[in-house]
Coordinates of C-alpha atoms in Angstrom, one line a residue:
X1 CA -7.9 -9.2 -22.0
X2 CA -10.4 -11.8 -20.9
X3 CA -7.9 -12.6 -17.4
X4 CA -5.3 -11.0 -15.6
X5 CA -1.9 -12.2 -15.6
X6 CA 0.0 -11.0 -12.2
X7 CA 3.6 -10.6 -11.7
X8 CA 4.6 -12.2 -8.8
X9 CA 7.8 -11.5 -6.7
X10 CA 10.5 -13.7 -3.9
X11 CA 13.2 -12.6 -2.0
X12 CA 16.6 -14.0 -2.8
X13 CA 19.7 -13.8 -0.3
X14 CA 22.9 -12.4 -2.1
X15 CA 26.1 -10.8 -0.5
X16 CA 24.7 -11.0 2.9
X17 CA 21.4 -8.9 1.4
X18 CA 17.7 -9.6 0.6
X19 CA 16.7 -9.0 -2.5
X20 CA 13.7 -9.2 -4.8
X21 CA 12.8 -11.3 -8.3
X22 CA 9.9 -10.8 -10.4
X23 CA 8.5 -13.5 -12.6
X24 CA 5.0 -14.4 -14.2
X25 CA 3.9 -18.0 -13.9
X26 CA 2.2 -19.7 -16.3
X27 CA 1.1 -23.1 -18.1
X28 CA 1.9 -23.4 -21.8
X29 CA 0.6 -26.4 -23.3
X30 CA 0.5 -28.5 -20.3
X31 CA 4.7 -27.2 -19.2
X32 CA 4.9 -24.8 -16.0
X33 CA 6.9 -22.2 -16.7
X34 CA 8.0 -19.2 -14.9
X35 CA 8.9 -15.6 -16.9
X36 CA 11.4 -13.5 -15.9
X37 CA 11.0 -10.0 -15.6
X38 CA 12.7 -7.0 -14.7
X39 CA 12.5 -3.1 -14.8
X40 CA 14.1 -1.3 -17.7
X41 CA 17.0 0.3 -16.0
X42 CA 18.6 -0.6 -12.5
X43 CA 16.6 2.3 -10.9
X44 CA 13.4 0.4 -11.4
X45 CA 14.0 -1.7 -8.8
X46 CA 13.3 1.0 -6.1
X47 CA 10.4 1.8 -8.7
X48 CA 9.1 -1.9 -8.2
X49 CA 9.6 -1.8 -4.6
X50 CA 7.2 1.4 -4.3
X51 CA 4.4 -0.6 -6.9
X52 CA 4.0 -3.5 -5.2
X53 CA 4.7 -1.9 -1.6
X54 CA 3.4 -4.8 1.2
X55 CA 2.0 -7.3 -1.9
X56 CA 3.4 -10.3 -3.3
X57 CA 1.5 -9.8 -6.9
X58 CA 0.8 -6.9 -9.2
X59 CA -1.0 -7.0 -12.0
X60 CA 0.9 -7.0 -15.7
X61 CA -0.9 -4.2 -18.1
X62 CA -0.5 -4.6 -21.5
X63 CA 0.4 -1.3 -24.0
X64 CA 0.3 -2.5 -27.4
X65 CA 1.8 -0.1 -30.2
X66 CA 2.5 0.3 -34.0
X67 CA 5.5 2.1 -35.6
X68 CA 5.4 2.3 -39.2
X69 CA 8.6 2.0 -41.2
X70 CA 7.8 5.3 -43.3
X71 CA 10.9 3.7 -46.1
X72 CA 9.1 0.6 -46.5
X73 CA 5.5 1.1 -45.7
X74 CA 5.5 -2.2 -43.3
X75 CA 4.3 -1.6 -39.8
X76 CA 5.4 -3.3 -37.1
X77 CA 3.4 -4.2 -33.4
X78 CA 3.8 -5.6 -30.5
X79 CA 3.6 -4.9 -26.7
X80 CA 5.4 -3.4 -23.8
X81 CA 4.4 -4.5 -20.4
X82 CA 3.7 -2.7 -17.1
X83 CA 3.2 -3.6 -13.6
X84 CA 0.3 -1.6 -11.8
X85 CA -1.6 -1.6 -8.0
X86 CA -3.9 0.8 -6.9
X87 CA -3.8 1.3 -3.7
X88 CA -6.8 2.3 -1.0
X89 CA -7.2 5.8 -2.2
X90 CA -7.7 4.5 -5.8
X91 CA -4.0 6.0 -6.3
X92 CA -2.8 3.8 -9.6
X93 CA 1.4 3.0 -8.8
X94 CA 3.1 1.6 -12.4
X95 CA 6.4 0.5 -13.4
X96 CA 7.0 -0.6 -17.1
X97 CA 9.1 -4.0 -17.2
X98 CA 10.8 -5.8 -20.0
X99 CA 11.3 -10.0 -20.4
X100 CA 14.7 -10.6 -18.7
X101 CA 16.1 -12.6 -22.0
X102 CA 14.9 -14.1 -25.6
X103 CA 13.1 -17.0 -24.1
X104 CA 11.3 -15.1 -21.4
X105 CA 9.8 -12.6 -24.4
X106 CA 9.2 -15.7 -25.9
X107 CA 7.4 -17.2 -23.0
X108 CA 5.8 -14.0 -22.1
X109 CA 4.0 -13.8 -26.0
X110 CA 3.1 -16.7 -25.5
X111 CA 1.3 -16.7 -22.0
X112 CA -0.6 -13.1 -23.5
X113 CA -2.1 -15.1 -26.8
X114 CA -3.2 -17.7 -24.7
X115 CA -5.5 -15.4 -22.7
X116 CA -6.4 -12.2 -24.7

């Protein structure tokens, strides 16, 4: 990928508790937009929390695959998506995360094409 594309996160108030939200910003033909993510199960959240540890921003690492439909022949690609720090030690921290709905995959696709 020619440039990064960070995850960023912000605390929300809810119930009385601080929480966190993690989005990627991004400009897609001249509109701001902001891509929600989130981990792939509610125990990713303590996951997150350990990845980004003090920072505000993580970067997203792409994992392209292929499955091949052995009925049909057709193969089909894509991406799943990762947030990683390393931290002084060179110690690499990673939690895989997932568009929060349609339009945010959509989004998301679209911000990747526009810088690979």
């Amino acid at each position: 990928m020619a440039n990064q594309i960070f995850v960023e996160r912000e605390t929300f108030e809810k119930n009385g508790r601080t929480f966190f939200s993690y989005f990627i910003k991004g400009n897609i033909r001249g509109k701001e937009v902001k891509v929600a993510v989130v981990p792939p199960d509610k125990g990713g959240y303590t996951v997150l929390d350990i990845v980004f540890g003090d920072a505000m921003a993580a970067e997203l690492v792409l994992k392209p695959y292929e499955i091949k439909d052995e009925s049909t022949g057709r193969v089909i690609s894509g991406n799943t998506y990762a947030v990683q720090t390393v931290d002084e030690d060179g110690e690499i921290y990673e939690c895989s995360i997932k568009p929060y709905r349609n339009s945010d995959k959509a989004l998301l696709n679209m911000l990747v094409k526009q810088v690979s």
